[in-house]
Short mmCIF file of C-alpha atoms and ligand atoms in Angstrom, two decimals:
data_model
loop_
_atom_site.label_atom_id
_atom_site.label_comp_id
_atom_site.label_asym_id
_atom_site.label_seq_id
_atom_site.Cartn_x
_atom_site.Cartn_y
_atom_site.Cartn_z
CA MET A 70 33.52 -10.73 -99.11
CA HIS A 71 37.27 -11.15 -99.17
CA TRP A 72 38.81 -11.59 -95.71
CA ARG A 73 40.56 -8.24 -96.13
CA SER A 74 37.18 -6.52 -96.48
CA LYS A 75 35.79 -8.54 -93.58
CA LEU A 76 38.54 -7.10 -91.41
CA ILE A 77 37.01 -3.67 -91.98
CA HIS A 78 33.32 -4.65 -92.17
CA PRO A 79 32.91 -7.58 -89.76
CA GLY A 80 29.63 -9.48 -89.56
CA ALA A 81 30.43 -11.01 -86.16
CA HIS A 82 30.19 -9.05 -82.90
CA ALA A 83 30.24 -9.63 -79.14
CA PRO A 84 26.81 -9.91 -77.52
CA ALA A 85 25.32 -6.53 -76.56
CA ASP A 86 24.00 -5.50 -73.12
CA PHE A 87 27.14 -5.81 -71.01
CA ARG A 88 26.02 -4.24 -67.75
CA SER A 89 29.21 -3.15 -65.98
CA LEU A 90 29.78 -0.59 -63.24
CA THR A 91 32.47 1.13 -65.30
CA THR A 92 32.39 3.65 -68.15
CA PRO A 93 33.64 2.18 -71.44
CA THR A 94 36.57 3.89 -73.16
CA TYR A 95 35.24 5.10 -76.50
CA ARG A 96 38.03 6.03 -78.88
CA GLY A 97 37.06 7.64 -82.14
CA SER A 98 37.65 10.42 -84.61
CA THR A 99 35.01 9.80 -87.30
CA VAL A 100 31.39 9.76 -86.21
CA VAL A 101 29.12 7.91 -88.62
CA PHE A 102 25.90 9.62 -89.70
CA GLU A 103 22.77 7.79 -90.82
CA ARG A 104 22.08 10.03 -93.84
CA GLN A 105 23.95 12.79 -95.67
CA ALA A 106 21.30 15.23 -94.46
CA ASP A 107 22.38 14.51 -90.86
CA VAL A 108 26.02 15.50 -91.44
CA SER A 109 27.09 18.43 -89.27
CA ASP A 110 30.20 19.83 -87.57
CA ASP A 111 28.50 21.13 -84.43
CA TRP A 112 30.58 21.14 -81.20
CA ARG A 113 27.35 21.24 -79.11
CA GLN A 114 27.28 17.45 -78.92
CA THR A 115 25.52 17.28 -75.55
CA GLU A 116 22.42 18.86 -77.08
CA ASN A 117 22.70 18.00 -80.76
CA GLY A 118 24.32 14.55 -80.87
CA TYR A 119 27.79 13.33 -81.79
CA THR A 120 29.47 14.81 -84.86
CA TYR A 121 33.25 14.41 -84.47
CA GLY A 122 35.66 12.86 -81.97
CA LEU A 123 37.50 16.17 -81.61
CA TYR A 124 34.61 17.51 -79.53
CA GLY A 125 34.62 14.46 -77.29
CA THR A 126 33.64 10.79 -77.41
CA PRO A 127 31.10 9.46 -74.84
CA THR A 128 33.98 8.84 -72.38
CA VAL A 129 35.11 12.47 -72.62
CA LEU A 130 31.57 13.85 -72.30
CA GLU A 131 30.88 11.50 -69.37
CA LEU A 132 33.88 12.96 -67.51
CA GLY A 133 32.80 16.52 -68.36
CA ALA A 134 29.22 15.83 -67.24
CA ARG A 135 30.38 14.35 -63.92
CA ILE A 136 32.66 17.33 -63.23
CA ALA A 137 29.84 19.74 -64.12
CA GLU A 138 27.53 17.87 -61.76
CA ILE A 139 29.83 18.06 -58.73
CA GLU A 140 30.83 21.67 -59.44
CA GLY A 141 27.25 22.76 -60.10
CA ALA A 142 28.24 24.06 -63.55
CA HIS A 143 26.10 24.54 -66.64
CA HIS A 144 28.72 22.55 -68.59
CA SER A 145 32.38 21.47 -68.25
CA PHE A 146 34.72 21.31 -71.24
CA VAL A 147 37.51 18.75 -70.88
CA VAL A 148 40.84 20.06 -72.22
CA PRO A 149 44.41 18.70 -72.45
CA GLY A 150 45.61 20.18 -69.13
CA GLY A 151 45.21 22.97 -66.62
CA GLN A 152 47.38 25.31 -68.67
CA ALA A 153 45.26 24.57 -71.77
CA ALA A 154 42.19 25.52 -69.70
CA ILE A 155 43.84 28.84 -68.81
CA SER A 156 44.72 29.57 -72.47
CA LEU A 157 41.21 28.67 -73.61
CA ILE A 158 39.62 31.12 -71.18
CA TYR A 159 41.95 33.96 -72.18
CA LEU A 160 41.38 33.35 -75.90
CA ALA A 161 37.60 33.04 -75.49
CA TYR A 162 37.36 36.43 -73.76
CA CYS A 163 40.30 38.62 -74.79
CA LYS A 164 41.15 40.14 -78.15
CA THR A 165 43.67 42.66 -79.43
CA GLY A 166 43.34 45.95 -77.57
CA THR A 167 41.64 44.52 -74.49
CA HIS A 168 42.88 44.40 -70.92
CA ALA A 169 42.76 41.61 -68.34
CA LEU A 170 43.62 41.41 -64.64
CA VAL A 171 45.45 38.51 -63.02
CA PRO A 172 46.67 38.10 -59.42
CA ILE A 173 50.44 38.44 -59.16
CA THR A 174 50.33 35.13 -57.24
CA ALA A 175 48.73 33.25 -60.16
CA TYR A 176 50.13 29.96 -61.42
CA GLY A 177 53.50 30.81 -63.05
CA PRO A 178 52.66 29.65 -66.60
CA ASN A 179 49.46 31.76 -66.51
CA ARG A 180 51.61 34.87 -66.00
CA GLU A 181 54.10 33.60 -68.58
CA LEU A 182 51.30 33.34 -71.16
CA ALA A 183 50.17 36.85 -70.23
CA GLY A 184 53.64 38.29 -70.77
CA GLY A 185 54.37 36.12 -73.81
CA LEU A 186 51.86 35.07 -76.47
CA LEU A 187 49.06 37.33 -75.20
CA LYS A 188 51.27 40.39 -75.14
CA ARG A 189 52.34 39.55 -78.69
CA LEU A 190 48.66 39.51 -79.67
CA GLY A 191 48.18 42.99 -78.21
CA ILE A 192 46.31 41.87 -75.10
CA SER A 193 47.52 43.66 -72.00
CA VAL A 194 47.40 41.62 -68.81
CA GLU A 195 47.98 43.53 -65.58
CA ALA A 196 49.02 41.81 -62.34
CA TYR A 197 47.25 42.79 -59.11
CA ASP A 198 47.69 42.17 -55.39
CA PRO A 199 45.69 38.99 -54.57
CA LEU A 200 44.46 40.57 -51.31
CA ILE A 201 43.01 43.63 -53.07
CA GLY A 202 39.37 42.58 -52.48
CA SER A 203 36.82 45.21 -53.54
CA GLY A 204 39.73 47.57 -54.33
CA ILE A 205 39.88 45.79 -57.70
CA ALA A 206 37.20 48.29 -58.79
CA ASN A 207 39.95 50.91 -59.21
CA LEU A 208 41.82 48.71 -61.70
CA ILE A 209 38.85 47.90 -63.94
CA ARG A 210 38.97 49.86 -67.19
CA ASP A 211 36.48 50.29 -70.02
CA ASP A 212 38.49 47.79 -72.06
CA THR A 213 38.82 45.18 -69.28
CA ALA A 214 37.59 41.91 -70.78
CA LEU A 215 38.43 39.40 -68.04
CA ILE A 216 39.42 39.20 -64.38
CA TRP A 217 41.28 36.15 -63.14
CA THR A 218 41.23 34.92 -59.56
CA GLU A 219 43.21 32.04 -58.09
CA SER A 220 42.61 31.18 -54.47
CA PRO A 221 44.79 30.23 -52.75
CA GLY A 222 47.56 31.73 -54.87
CA SER A 223 50.25 29.45 -56.25
CA VAL A 224 53.15 28.79 -53.87
CA THR A 225 52.47 31.66 -51.42
CA MET A 226 48.86 30.55 -50.75
CA GLU A 227 47.02 33.90 -50.35
CA ILE A 228 43.25 33.36 -50.08
CA GLN A 229 41.27 35.89 -52.10
CA ASP A 230 37.99 37.61 -51.26
CA VAL A 231 36.42 36.20 -54.42
CA PRO A 232 32.85 37.44 -53.72
CA ALA A 233 34.14 41.02 -53.32
CA ILE A 234 36.05 40.80 -56.61
CA VAL A 235 33.02 39.28 -58.36
CA ALA A 236 30.77 42.08 -57.07
CA ALA A 237 33.12 44.79 -58.37
CA ALA A 238 33.59 43.00 -61.70
CA HIS A 239 29.91 42.40 -62.33
CA GLU A 240 29.17 46.05 -61.55
CA ARG A 241 31.19 46.77 -64.70
CA ARG A 242 29.92 43.64 -66.57
CA VAL A 243 33.35 42.01 -66.57
CA PRO A 244 33.43 38.17 -66.36
CA VAL A 245 35.44 36.53 -63.57
CA ALA A 246 37.46 33.34 -64.04
CA LEU A 247 38.77 31.23 -61.17
CA ASP A 248 41.63 28.75 -61.07
CA ASN A 249 39.97 26.32 -58.65
CA THR A 250 42.64 23.60 -58.81
CA TYR A 251 43.53 23.77 -55.10
CA ALA A 252 39.93 23.04 -54.15
CA ALA A 253 39.60 20.17 -56.68
CA GLY A 254 36.50 22.03 -57.85
CA VAL A 255 34.68 21.03 -54.64
CA LEU A 256 36.17 22.64 -51.50
CA PHE A 257 35.25 26.09 -52.85
CA ASP A 258 31.89 26.41 -54.62
CA ALA A 259 32.86 28.71 -57.49
CA PHE A 260 29.40 29.22 -58.93
CA ALA A 261 27.70 29.82 -55.57
CA HIS A 262 30.27 32.60 -55.09
CA GLY A 263 29.36 34.22 -58.41
CA VAL A 264 32.28 33.18 -60.60
CA ASP A 265 31.50 32.95 -64.35
CA LEU A 266 34.20 30.44 -65.36
CA SER A 267 35.99 27.95 -63.14
CA MET A 268 38.88 25.85 -64.33
CA GLN A 269 40.95 23.16 -62.69
CA ALA A 270 43.89 20.97 -63.56
CA LEU A 271 42.42 17.45 -63.30
CA THR A 272 46.10 16.51 -63.42
CA LYS A 273 46.14 17.19 -59.66
CA TYR A 274 43.36 15.81 -57.45
CA VAL A 275 40.92 14.23 -59.90
CA GLY A 276 43.65 12.25 -61.67
CA GLY A 277 45.21 11.82 -58.25
CA HIS A 278 47.99 9.40 -59.21
CA SER A 279 50.51 11.56 -61.15
CA ASP A 280 49.82 9.61 -64.34
CA LEU A 281 47.70 11.92 -66.51
CA LEU A 282 47.37 15.51 -67.72
CA LEU A 283 43.87 16.96 -68.17
CA GLY A 284 41.93 20.09 -67.31
CA THR A 285 38.38 21.38 -67.30
CA VAL A 286 36.75 24.72 -68.03
CA SER A 287 33.38 24.87 -66.28
CA VAL A 288 30.90 27.57 -67.21
CA ALA A 289 28.11 29.10 -65.16
CA GLY A 290 25.61 29.62 -67.96
CA ALA A 291 24.66 29.73 -71.63
CA ALA A 292 26.64 32.86 -72.59
CA ALA A 293 29.93 31.42 -71.31
CA TYR A 294 29.04 28.05 -72.85
CA GLU A 295 28.84 29.66 -76.31
CA ALA A 296 31.96 31.80 -75.86
CA VAL A 297 34.15 28.97 -74.60
CA GLY A 298 32.66 26.30 -76.89
CA SER A 299 33.39 28.20 -80.05
CA ALA A 300 37.02 28.86 -78.98
CA TYR A 301 37.35 25.22 -77.89
CA LYS A 302 36.34 24.07 -81.35
CA GLN A 303 38.59 26.53 -83.20
CA LEU A 304 41.62 25.65 -81.09
CA GLY A 305 41.06 21.91 -81.54
CA MET A 306 41.53 21.13 -77.85
CA ALA A 307 40.92 17.38 -78.09
CA VAL A 308 41.77 15.01 -75.23
CA SER A 309 42.53 11.31 -75.01
CA PRO A 310 39.53 9.14 -74.04
CA ASP A 311 42.01 6.82 -72.30
CA ASP A 312 43.15 9.64 -70.02
CA CYS A 313 39.50 10.56 -69.40
CA SER A 314 38.80 6.99 -68.39
CA LEU A 315 41.60 7.25 -65.80
CA ALA A 316 40.20 10.58 -64.58
CA ILE A 317 36.73 9.02 -64.17
CA ARG A 318 38.35 6.30 -62.05
CA GLY A 319 40.10 9.04 -60.06
CA LEU A 320 36.75 10.70 -59.34
CA LEU A 321 35.47 7.53 -57.67
CA SER A 322 38.04 7.80 -54.87
CA LEU A 323 38.38 11.60 -54.76
CA GLY A 324 36.24 11.88 -51.63
CA VAL A 325 38.34 9.59 -49.47
CA ARG A 326 41.64 10.84 -50.87
CA LEU A 327 40.80 14.49 -50.17
CA GLU A 328 39.66 13.70 -46.65
CA ARG A 329 42.85 11.82 -45.87
CA LEU A 330 45.13 14.39 -47.54
CA GLU A 331 43.52 17.20 -45.54
CA LYS A 332 44.05 15.38 -42.25
CA THR A 333 47.67 14.45 -42.96
CA ALA A 334 48.56 17.91 -44.31
CA LEU A 335 47.11 19.55 -41.19
CA GLU A 336 49.11 17.22 -38.91
CA VAL A 337 52.34 17.89 -40.79
CA ALA A 338 51.71 21.67 -41.08
CA GLY A 339 50.84 21.91 -37.37
CA TRP A 340 54.05 20.12 -36.44
CA LEU A 341 56.15 22.35 -38.73
CA ALA A 342 54.56 25.51 -37.29
CA LYS A 343 56.11 24.62 -33.90
CA HIS A 344 59.59 23.90 -35.25
CA PRO A 345 62.17 26.60 -34.38
CA ASN A 346 63.72 26.54 -37.89
CA VAL A 347 60.41 27.51 -39.51
CA SER A 348 59.30 31.15 -39.32
CA SER A 349 55.88 30.68 -40.94
CA VAL A 350 53.60 28.05 -42.40
CA LEU A 351 51.47 29.20 -45.34
CA HIS A 352 48.56 26.75 -45.07
CA PRO A 353 45.05 28.15 -45.77
CA ALA A 354 43.55 26.56 -42.64
CA LEU A 355 46.16 28.20 -40.35
CA GLU A 356 45.83 31.80 -39.17
CA SER A 357 49.39 32.48 -40.35
CA CYS A 358 48.18 32.26 -43.97
CA PRO A 359 47.35 35.63 -45.62
CA GLY A 360 43.60 35.76 -46.28
CA HIS A 361 42.90 32.88 -43.86
CA GLU A 362 39.61 34.60 -42.85
CA TYR A 363 38.28 34.15 -46.40
CA TRP A 364 39.24 30.49 -46.36
CA HIS A 365 37.33 30.15 -43.11
CA ARG A 366 34.30 31.94 -44.54
CA ASP A 367 34.17 30.41 -48.04
CA PHE A 368 35.85 26.97 -48.13
CA THR A 369 34.57 23.64 -46.84
CA GLY A 370 38.04 22.16 -46.34
CA SER A 371 41.72 22.34 -47.15
CA SER A 372 43.83 20.07 -49.31
CA SER A 373 47.37 18.73 -49.54
CA ILE A 374 49.58 21.63 -50.53
CA PHE A 375 51.20 24.38 -48.45
CA SER A 376 54.49 26.23 -48.09
CA ILE A 377 56.94 26.87 -45.29
CA VAL A 378 59.24 29.84 -44.87
CA PHE A 379 62.51 29.24 -43.05
CA ASP A 380 63.91 31.49 -40.35
CA GLU A 381 66.13 34.30 -41.67
CA ARG A 382 69.25 32.74 -40.15
CA PHE A 383 69.22 30.12 -42.91
CA THR A 384 70.93 30.68 -46.24
CA PRO A 385 69.34 29.60 -49.55
CA ALA A 386 72.01 26.88 -49.73
CA GLN A 387 70.88 25.44 -46.37
CA VAL A 388 67.27 25.43 -47.56
CA ILE A 389 68.32 23.51 -50.67
CA SER A 390 70.25 21.04 -48.52
CA PHE A 391 67.10 20.55 -46.38
CA VAL A 392 65.16 19.52 -49.51
CA ASP A 393 68.00 17.31 -50.74
CA ARG A 394 68.09 15.50 -47.38
CA LEU A 395 64.41 14.49 -47.50
CA THR A 396 63.84 10.88 -48.44
CA LEU A 397 60.06 10.21 -48.43
CA PHE A 398 59.35 13.65 -49.90
CA LYS A 399 60.44 13.54 -53.54
CA ILE A 400 61.61 16.68 -55.37
CA GLY A 401 59.27 17.74 -58.14
CA PHE A 402 56.48 19.88 -59.56
CA SER A 403 52.78 19.11 -59.83
CA TRP A 404 50.88 17.70 -56.85
CA GLY A 405 47.66 16.07 -55.70
CA GLY A 406 48.97 12.53 -56.19
CA VAL A 407 49.75 9.87 -53.61
CA THR A 408 53.44 10.79 -53.12
CA SER A 409 54.72 13.60 -50.89
CA LEU A 410 56.75 16.25 -52.73
CA ALA A 411 58.96 19.22 -51.88
CA VAL A 412 60.37 21.98 -54.05
CA VAL A 413 62.24 25.25 -53.38
CA TYR A 414 61.05 28.43 -55.10
CA PRO A 415 64.13 30.69 -55.20
CA ASN A 416 62.71 33.51 -57.38
CA LEU A 417 59.19 34.62 -56.52
CA ASP A 418 57.66 37.83 -57.86
CA ARG A 419 56.03 38.97 -54.61
CA PRO A 420 56.36 42.75 -54.14
CA GLY A 421 56.95 43.72 -50.51
CA ARG A 422 57.69 40.15 -49.43
CA ASP A 423 61.19 38.93 -50.01
CA TYR A 424 61.33 35.22 -49.32
CA ALA A 425 64.92 35.18 -50.63
CA GLY A 426 65.23 31.47 -51.27
CA ARG A 427 63.75 30.52 -47.88
CA LEU A 428 60.41 29.20 -49.14
CA VAL A 429 59.72 25.51 -49.74
CA ARG A 430 56.42 24.19 -51.06
CA LEU A 431 55.29 20.83 -49.75
CA ASN A 432 52.68 18.48 -51.14
CA VAL A 433 51.53 15.84 -48.69
CA GLY A 434 50.65 12.42 -50.11
CA LEU A 435 48.99 9.33 -48.72
CA GLU A 436 51.91 8.17 -46.55
CA GLU A 437 51.45 7.94 -42.75
CA SER A 438 51.89 11.38 -41.13
CA SER A 439 54.30 10.05 -38.46
CA ASP A 440 56.68 8.87 -41.18
CA LEU A 441 56.46 12.20 -43.02
CA ILE A 442 57.15 14.10 -39.80
CA ALA A 443 60.15 11.86 -39.04
CA ASP A 444 61.51 12.56 -42.52
CA LEU A 445 61.10 16.33 -42.09
CA ASP A 446 62.59 16.14 -38.59
CA GLN A 447 65.83 14.48 -39.71
CA ALA A 448 66.26 16.96 -42.59
CA LEU A 449 65.51 19.97 -40.32
CA ASN A 450 67.93 18.79 -37.67
CA THR A 451 70.85 18.52 -40.06
CA MET A 452 70.36 21.79 -41.99
CA ASP A 453 71.54 23.88 -39.04
CA ALA A 454 75.11 22.63 -39.53
CA PRO A 455 77.20 25.17 -41.46
CA ALA A 456 77.21 24.38 -45.18
C1 LIG B 534 49.21 22.51 -62.16
C2 LIG B 534 48.40 23.73 -62.22
C3 LIG B 534 47.90 24.19 -63.44
C4 LIG B 534 48.27 23.55 -64.77
O1 LIG B 534 47.87 22.26 -64.89
P1 LIG B 534 48.54 21.27 -65.97
O2 LIG B 534 47.55 20.19 -66.08
O3 LIG B 534 49.85 20.84 -65.37
O4 LIG B 534 48.70 22.05 -67.23
C5 LIG B 534 47.10 25.31 -63.43
N1 LIG B 534 46.82 25.96 -62.28
C6 LIG B 534 47.30 25.55 -61.10
C7 LIG B 534 46.95 26.30 -59.86
C8 LIG B 534 48.11 24.43 -61.03
O5 LIG B 534 48.63 24.05 -59.86
#
């Protein structure tokens, strides 16, 4: 053969049987079949063998299988991010003319999708009070196709009575989806609490180093597997095997990171709760957090993110200057990495609770708690000065 053909069809290869502790990164679009009769385009690769890279290479399926194992799921689909996981669930379950329920405290882009593309498709998504519990029964209609839960809620951290919502939903045969990102898929056992679909942004705790975007949709059983799988295929939600390889590495240290983040966050939150400038600390493990009793009943731990509400004597400008004065806490979205973060939420849609620019969300990282407290202390002590 000409050397140009040899480039494509090499005869020489590395020796086989490399026994490493790590998962190889398999990149690939085309999957080669032995015979024409074997050719298929089936997304059910776990059962029926590999057909196309779009439905996952071995690296992607390895990550999905490991997530499914720790979450106790029937199967976990790996998708490009947490928001992609949210879209996939909506599109798998809702169609024109149907109705869905979502907590008003849901992740902002979830509600944006509801009021944007989904509305345009004729799907009506209604926001509900996250603390509604079994009262959700009154909102379920004959055309309700999906009920979302997210516990704790984004930014304001309300813990939901998920089992009560599941009971009311299943009474009317409506599937329940959970955004389980806060719990990293482990601190709240979604499937033991009856949820049908649980998604998380692996971007947060599983990735753990602010260097990748991925999500998972985990399903409880065969019916959800078929519904989500067929939408997954049609939407072409492929992910990068390289990112999956990083996420698999993240999983290896997830246990120690979560343990440390919980401890540091509790130390910092406990210190803030005693500070005279702070009127309340919205941390699921503290009694001051709405729905704390459900956290106590249903969760096995807390993680790194919580919010603080400043005393009413402070103006929004002083709250912004507090955040600007922080040095170890960086200003930014996303969380679950190694770096502490702070961000002000000036406009929150929270009926009956006007935080009026006095709420700051904090993400605690892997720094030493004494240094984080010193950073908060210096910023708190200077915000009192008139702007
Ligand atoms: C970050 C986040 C998402 C979205 O995840 P991306 O990977 O950034 O798309 C979804 N839900 C919650 C609760 C999140 O915090």
